[in-house]
CSV table of C-alpha atoms and ligand atoms in Angstrom, one decimal:
chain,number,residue,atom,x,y,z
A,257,UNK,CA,-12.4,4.3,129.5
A,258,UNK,CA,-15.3,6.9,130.1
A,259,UNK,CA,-14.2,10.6,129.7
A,260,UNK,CA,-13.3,11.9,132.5
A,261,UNK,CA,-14.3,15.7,132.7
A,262,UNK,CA,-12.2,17.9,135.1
A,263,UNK,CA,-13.8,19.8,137.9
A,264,UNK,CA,-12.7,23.1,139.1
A,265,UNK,CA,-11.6,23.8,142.7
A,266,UNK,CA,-11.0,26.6,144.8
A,267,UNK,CA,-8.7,25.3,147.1
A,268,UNK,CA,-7.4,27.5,150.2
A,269,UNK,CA,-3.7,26.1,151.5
A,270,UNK,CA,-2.1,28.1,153.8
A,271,UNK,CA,1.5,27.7,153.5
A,272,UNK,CA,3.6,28.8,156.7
A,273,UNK,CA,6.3,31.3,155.0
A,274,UNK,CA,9.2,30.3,158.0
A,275,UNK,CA,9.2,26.3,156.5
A,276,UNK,CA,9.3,27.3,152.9
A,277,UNK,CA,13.2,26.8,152.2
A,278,UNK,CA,13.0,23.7,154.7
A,279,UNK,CA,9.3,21.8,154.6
A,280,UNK,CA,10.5,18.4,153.5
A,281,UNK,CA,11.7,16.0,155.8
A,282,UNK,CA,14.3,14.6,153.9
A,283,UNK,CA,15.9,18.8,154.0
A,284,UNK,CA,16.6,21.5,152.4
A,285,UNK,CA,18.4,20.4,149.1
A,286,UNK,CA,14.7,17.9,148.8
A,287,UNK,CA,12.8,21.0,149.7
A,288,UNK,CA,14.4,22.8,146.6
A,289,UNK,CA,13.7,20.2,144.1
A,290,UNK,CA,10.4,20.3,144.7
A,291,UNK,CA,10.6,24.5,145.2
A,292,UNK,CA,12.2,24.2,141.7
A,293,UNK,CA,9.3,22.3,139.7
A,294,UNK,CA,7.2,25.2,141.5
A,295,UNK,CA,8.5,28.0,139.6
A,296,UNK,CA,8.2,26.1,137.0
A,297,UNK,CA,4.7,26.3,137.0
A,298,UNK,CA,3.2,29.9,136.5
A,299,UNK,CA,4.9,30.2,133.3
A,300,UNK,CA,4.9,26.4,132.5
A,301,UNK,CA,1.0,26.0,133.4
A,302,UNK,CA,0.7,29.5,130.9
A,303,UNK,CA,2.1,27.2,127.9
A,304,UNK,CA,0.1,23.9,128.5
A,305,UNK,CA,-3.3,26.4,128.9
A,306,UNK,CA,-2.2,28.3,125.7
A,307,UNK,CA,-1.3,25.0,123.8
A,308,UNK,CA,-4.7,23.7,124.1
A,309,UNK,CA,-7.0,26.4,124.2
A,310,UNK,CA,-5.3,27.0,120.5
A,311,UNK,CA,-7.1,24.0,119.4
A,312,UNK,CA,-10.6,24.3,121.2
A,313,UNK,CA,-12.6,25.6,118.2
A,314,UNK,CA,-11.0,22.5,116.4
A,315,UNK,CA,-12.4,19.8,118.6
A,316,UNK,CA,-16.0,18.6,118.4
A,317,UNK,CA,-16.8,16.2,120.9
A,318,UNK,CA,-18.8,18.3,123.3
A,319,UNK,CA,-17.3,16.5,126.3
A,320,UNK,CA,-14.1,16.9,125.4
A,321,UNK,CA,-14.9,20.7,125.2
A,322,UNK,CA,-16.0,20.7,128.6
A,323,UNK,CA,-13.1,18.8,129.5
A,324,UNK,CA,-10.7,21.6,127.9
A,325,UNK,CA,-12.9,24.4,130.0
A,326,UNK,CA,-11.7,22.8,133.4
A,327,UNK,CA,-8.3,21.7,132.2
A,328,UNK,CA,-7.6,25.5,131.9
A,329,UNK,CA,-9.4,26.5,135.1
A,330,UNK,CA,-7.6,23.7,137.0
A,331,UNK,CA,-4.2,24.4,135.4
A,332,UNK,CA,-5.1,28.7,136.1
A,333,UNK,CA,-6.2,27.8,139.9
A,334,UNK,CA,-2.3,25.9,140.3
A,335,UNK,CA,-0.5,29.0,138.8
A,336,UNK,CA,-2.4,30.8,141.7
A,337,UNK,CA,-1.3,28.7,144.8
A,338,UNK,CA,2.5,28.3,143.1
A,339,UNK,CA,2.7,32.1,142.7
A,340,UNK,CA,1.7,32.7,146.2
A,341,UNK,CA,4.1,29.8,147.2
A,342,UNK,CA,6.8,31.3,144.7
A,343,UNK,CA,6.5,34.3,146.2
A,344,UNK,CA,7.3,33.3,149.4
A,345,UNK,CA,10.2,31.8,148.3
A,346,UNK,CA,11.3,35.3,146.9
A,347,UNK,CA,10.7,36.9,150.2
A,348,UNK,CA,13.2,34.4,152.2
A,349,UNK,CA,16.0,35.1,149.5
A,350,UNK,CA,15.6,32.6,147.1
A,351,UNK,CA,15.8,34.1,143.6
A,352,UNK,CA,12.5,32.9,142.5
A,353,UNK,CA,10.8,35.6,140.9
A,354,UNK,CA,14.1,36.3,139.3
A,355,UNK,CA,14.0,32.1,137.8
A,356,UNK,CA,10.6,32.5,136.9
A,357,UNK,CA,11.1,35.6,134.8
A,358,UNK,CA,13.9,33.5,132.9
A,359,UNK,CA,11.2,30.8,132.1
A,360,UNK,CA,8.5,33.3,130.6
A,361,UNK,CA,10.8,34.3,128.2
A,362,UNK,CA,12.5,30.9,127.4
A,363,UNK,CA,9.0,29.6,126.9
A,364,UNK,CA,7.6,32.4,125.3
A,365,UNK,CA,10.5,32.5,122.7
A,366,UNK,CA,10.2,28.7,122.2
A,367,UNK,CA,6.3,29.2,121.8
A,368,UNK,CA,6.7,31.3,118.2
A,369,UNK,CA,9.5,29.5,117.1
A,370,UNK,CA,8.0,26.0,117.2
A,371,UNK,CA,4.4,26.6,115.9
A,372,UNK,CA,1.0,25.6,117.4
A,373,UNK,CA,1.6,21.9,116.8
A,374,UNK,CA,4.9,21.3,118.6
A,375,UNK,CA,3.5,23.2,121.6
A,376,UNK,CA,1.0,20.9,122.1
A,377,UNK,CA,3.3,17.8,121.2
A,378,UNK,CA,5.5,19.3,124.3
A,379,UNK,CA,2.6,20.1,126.5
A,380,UNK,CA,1.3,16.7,126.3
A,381,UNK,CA,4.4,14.9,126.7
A,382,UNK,CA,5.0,17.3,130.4
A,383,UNK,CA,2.1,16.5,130.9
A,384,UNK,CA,2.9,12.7,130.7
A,385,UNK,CA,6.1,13.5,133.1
A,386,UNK,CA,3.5,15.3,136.1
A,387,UNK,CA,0.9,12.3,135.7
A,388,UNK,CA,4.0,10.2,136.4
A,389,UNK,CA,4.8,12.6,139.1
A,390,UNK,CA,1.4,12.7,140.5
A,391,UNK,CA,1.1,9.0,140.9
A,392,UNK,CA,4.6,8.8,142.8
A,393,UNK,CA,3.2,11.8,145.2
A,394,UNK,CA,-0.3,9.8,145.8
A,395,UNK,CA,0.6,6.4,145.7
A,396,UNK,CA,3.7,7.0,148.7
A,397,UNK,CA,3.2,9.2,151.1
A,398,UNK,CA,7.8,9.1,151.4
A,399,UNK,CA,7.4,11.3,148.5
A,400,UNK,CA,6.1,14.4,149.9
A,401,UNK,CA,7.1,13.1,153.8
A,402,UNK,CA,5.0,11.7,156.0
A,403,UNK,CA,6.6,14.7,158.5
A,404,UNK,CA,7.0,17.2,156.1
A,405,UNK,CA,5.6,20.5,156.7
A,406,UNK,CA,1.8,19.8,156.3
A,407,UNK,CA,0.5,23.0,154.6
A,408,UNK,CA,3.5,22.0,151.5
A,409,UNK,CA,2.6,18.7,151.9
A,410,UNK,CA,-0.7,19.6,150.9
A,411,UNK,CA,-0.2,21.9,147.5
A,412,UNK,CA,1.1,19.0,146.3
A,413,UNK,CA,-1.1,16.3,147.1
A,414,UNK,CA,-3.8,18.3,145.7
A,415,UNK,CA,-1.9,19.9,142.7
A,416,UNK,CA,-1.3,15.9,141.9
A,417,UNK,CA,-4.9,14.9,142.4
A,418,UNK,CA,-6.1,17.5,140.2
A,419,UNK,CA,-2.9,16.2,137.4
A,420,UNK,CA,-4.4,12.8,137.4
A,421,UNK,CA,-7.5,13.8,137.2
A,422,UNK,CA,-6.7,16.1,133.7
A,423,UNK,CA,-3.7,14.0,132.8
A,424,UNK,CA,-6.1,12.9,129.4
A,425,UNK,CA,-7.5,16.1,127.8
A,426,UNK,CA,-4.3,17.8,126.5
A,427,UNK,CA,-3.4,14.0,125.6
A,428,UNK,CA,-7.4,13.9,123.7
A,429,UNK,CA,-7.0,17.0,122.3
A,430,UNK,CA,-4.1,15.9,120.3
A,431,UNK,CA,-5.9,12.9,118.9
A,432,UNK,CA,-8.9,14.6,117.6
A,433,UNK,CA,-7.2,17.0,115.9
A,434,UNK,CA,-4.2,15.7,114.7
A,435,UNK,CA,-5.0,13.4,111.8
A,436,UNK,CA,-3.4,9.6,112.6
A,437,UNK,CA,-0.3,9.9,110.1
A,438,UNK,CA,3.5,9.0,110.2
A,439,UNK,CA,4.5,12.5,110.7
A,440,UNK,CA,2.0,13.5,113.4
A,441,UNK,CA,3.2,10.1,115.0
A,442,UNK,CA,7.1,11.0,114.6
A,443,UNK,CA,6.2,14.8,116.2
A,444,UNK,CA,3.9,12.8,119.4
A,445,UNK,CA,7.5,11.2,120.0
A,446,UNK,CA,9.6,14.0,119.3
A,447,UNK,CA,7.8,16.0,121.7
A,448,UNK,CA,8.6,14.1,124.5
A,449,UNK,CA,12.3,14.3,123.2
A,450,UNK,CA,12.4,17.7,122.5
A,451,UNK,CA,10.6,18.3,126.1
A,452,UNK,CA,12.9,16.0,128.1
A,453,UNK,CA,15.7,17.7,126.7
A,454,UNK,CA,14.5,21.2,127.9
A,455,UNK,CA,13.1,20.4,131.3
A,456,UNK,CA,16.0,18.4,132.6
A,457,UNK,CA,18.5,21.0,132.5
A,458,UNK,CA,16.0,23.4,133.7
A,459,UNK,CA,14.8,21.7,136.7
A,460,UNK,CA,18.6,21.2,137.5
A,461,UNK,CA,19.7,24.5,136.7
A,462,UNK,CA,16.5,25.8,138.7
A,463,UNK,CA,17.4,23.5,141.6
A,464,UNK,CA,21.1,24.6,141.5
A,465,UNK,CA,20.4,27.9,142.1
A,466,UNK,CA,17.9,27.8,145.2
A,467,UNK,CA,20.5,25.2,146.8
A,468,UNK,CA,23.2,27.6,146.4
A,469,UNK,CA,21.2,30.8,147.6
A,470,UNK,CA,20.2,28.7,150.6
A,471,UNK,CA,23.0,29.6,153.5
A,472,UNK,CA,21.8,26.5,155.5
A,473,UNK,CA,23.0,23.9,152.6
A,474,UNK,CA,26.5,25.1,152.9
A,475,UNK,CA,28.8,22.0,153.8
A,476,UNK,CA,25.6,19.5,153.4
A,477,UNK,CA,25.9,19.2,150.0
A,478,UNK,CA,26.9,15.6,149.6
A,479,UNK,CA,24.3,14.3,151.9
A,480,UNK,CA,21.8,16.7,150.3
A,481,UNK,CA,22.5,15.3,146.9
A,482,UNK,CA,22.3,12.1,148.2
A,483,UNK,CA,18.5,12.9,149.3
A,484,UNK,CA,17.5,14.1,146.3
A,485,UNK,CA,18.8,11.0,144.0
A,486,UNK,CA,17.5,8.8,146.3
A,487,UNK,CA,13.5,10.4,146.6
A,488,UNK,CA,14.1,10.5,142.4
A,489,UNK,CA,16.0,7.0,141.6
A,490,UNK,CA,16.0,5.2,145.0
A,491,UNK,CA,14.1,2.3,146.3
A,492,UNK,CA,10.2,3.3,146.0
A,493,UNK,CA,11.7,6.9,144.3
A,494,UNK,CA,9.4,9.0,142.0
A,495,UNK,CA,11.2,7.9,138.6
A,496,UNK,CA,12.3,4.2,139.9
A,497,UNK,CA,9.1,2.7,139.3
A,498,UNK,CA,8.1,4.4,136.5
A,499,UNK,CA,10.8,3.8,133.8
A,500,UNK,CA,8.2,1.7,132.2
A,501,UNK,CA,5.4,3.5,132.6
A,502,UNK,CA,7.6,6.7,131.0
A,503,UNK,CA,8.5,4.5,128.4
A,504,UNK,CA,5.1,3.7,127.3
A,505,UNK,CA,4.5,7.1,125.6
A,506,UNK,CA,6.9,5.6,122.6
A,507,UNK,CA,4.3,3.0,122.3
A,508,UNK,CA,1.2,3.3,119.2
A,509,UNK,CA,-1.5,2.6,121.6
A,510,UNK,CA,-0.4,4.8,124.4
A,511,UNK,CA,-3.0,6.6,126.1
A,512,UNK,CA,-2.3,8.5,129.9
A,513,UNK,CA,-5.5,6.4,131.2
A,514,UNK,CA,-4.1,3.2,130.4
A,515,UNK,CA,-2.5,3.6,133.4
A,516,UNK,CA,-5.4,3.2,135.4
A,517,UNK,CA,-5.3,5.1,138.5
A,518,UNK,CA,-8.5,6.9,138.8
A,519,UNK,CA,-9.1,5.3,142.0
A,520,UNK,CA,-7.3,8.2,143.3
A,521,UNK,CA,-10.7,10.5,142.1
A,522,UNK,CA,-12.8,9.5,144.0
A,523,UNK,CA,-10.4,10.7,147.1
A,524,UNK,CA,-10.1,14.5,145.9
A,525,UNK,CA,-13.2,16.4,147.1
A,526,UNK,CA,-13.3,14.7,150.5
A,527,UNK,CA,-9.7,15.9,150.3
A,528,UNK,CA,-10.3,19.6,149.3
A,529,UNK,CA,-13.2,20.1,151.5
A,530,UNK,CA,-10.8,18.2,154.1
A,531,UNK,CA,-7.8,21.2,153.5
A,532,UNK,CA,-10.2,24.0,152.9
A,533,UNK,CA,-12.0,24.0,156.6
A,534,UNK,CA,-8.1,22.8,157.9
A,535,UNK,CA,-7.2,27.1,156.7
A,536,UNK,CA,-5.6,28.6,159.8
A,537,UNK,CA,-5.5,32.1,158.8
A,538,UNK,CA,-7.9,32.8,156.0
A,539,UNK,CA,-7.7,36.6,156.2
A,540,UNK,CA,-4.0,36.6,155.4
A,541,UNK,CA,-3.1,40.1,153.2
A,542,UNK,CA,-1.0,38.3,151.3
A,543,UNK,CA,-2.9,35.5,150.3
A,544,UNK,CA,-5.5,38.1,149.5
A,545,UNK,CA,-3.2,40.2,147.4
A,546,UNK,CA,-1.9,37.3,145.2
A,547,UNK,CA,-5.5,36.2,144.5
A,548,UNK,CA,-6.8,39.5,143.8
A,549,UNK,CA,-3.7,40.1,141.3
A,550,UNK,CA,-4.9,36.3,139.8
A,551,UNK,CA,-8.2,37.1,139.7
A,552,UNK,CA,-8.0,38.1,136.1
A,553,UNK,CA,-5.9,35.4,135.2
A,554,UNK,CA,-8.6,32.9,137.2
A,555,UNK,CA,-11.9,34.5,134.8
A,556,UNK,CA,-10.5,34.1,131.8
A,557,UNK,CA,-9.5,30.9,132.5
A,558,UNK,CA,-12.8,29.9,133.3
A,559,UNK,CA,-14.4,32.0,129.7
B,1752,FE2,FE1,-1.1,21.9,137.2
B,1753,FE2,FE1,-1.5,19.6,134.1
């Protein structure tokens, strides 16, 4: 399959605050699952951008390079809208900021005790679990909610969109630099052990802790569970039908593109343009202050 190079896209979603803790139509227990894998990604996005910008001056193929360029700006541009969105969260009570905090340093801790080489074995194996995610969030719109909030609804479809598209580079990265041995090959699989094993418990403990800060879950717990299993493992859920398509990173011959869905490119800059003249209140001060404080964040990104 052709390279596909990334494009960087300044998406404007406005999210409306008063829905954050309840946007998804399946409730507030499915809200926070998906809340949860947001503050994951400020400090999360950080380690994937870090793991392969370590290795740019080590890859050759000019495309690729190009490719690494707007894998970073992409991955820099989501940190921007979750932060905003996080934020939010923060404001109604959640303890967001406080979750996100506890990330930086897990990840920055795990960062110098694993070395260079097993960050980018773990960033490439998440990076497997979103392009799984992704797919689920395109391919049904049950995922997100067909009458779900549609500003949430939104940071996801596109933040998915732009996953697919870049699901490759960190993936490509790996393979040019990493010489084709039976210990590189053991550390590819161990990755996605050694990153399964972290981001489970996290995205649970993460989830736990919204639910229970959230007065309007009290005494909906058991039918709020239930949601959640059932958008994860239930008929048509996100994980459901993509056991084999997880599995498939154990395989020699995997590659993200062999699960061909780049169909779903040619959708994303009808769909930007689509969300981006959709803004209903583009001179929001605290839209503007969170991109202003990302600004920095967004240029170097881009260098
Ligand atoms: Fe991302
Ligand atoms: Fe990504």
């Amino acid at each position: 399959m052709k390279k596909i190079i990334p494009v960087r896209r300044d998406v404007k979603i406005n999210l409306d605050e008063s829905r954050v803790n309840n946007w998804h139509e399946a409730g507030p227990h499915v809200t926070h699952f998906f809340n949860a894998l947001s503050v994951l990604f400020p400090a999360g996005e950080r380690l994937f951008m870090d793991s392969v910008r370590a290795f740019k001056d080590q890859v050759q193929d000019p495309d690729l390079k190009k490719a690494i360029t707007a894998f970073i700006g992409q991955e820099a541009l989501h940190s921007r809208e979750h932060e905003e969105y996080n934020e939010m969260m923060d404001r109604s009570g959640a303890p967001a900021l406080k979750l996100d905090r506890m990330l930086w340093n897990l990840l920055g801790g795990l960062q110098n005790v694993l070395g260079k080489k097993m960050a980018l074995a773990g960033t490439i194996a998440l990076e497997h679990y979103t392009a799984i995610m992704a797919n689920a969030v395109l391919s049904d719109p049950n995922v997100t909610g067909k009458n779900s909030d549609e500003g949430f609804r939104q940071v996801w479809q596109w933040h998915a969109y732009e996953e697919t598209e870049h699901k490759a580079v960190a993936y490509d990265v790996w393979n040019e630099v990493m010489p084709d041995n039976v210990y590189n090959r053991f550390i590819r699989r161990f990755g996605m052990v050694l990153a399964s094993v972290i981001f489970w418990p996290v995205v649970m403990y993460f989830h736990a802790r919204l639910v229970f800060a959230d007065p309007n879950t009290k005494g909906k717990h058991a039918q709020g569970y239930k949601a959640v299993a059932k958008i994860l493992l239930g008929k048509g859920g996100i994980f459901r039908n993509a056991i084999s398509d997880f599995f498939d990173y154990f395989r020699a011959d995997f590659h993200p593109w062999m699960h061909d869905n780049s169909a779903f490119l040619d959708e994303i800059d009808a769909f930007v343009a689509q969300v981006n003249k959709a803004m209903r209140n583009p001179n929001d001060e605290v839209k503007k202050a969170v991109r202003a404080r990302m600004a920095k964040n967004v240029a170097a990104a881009a260098a």
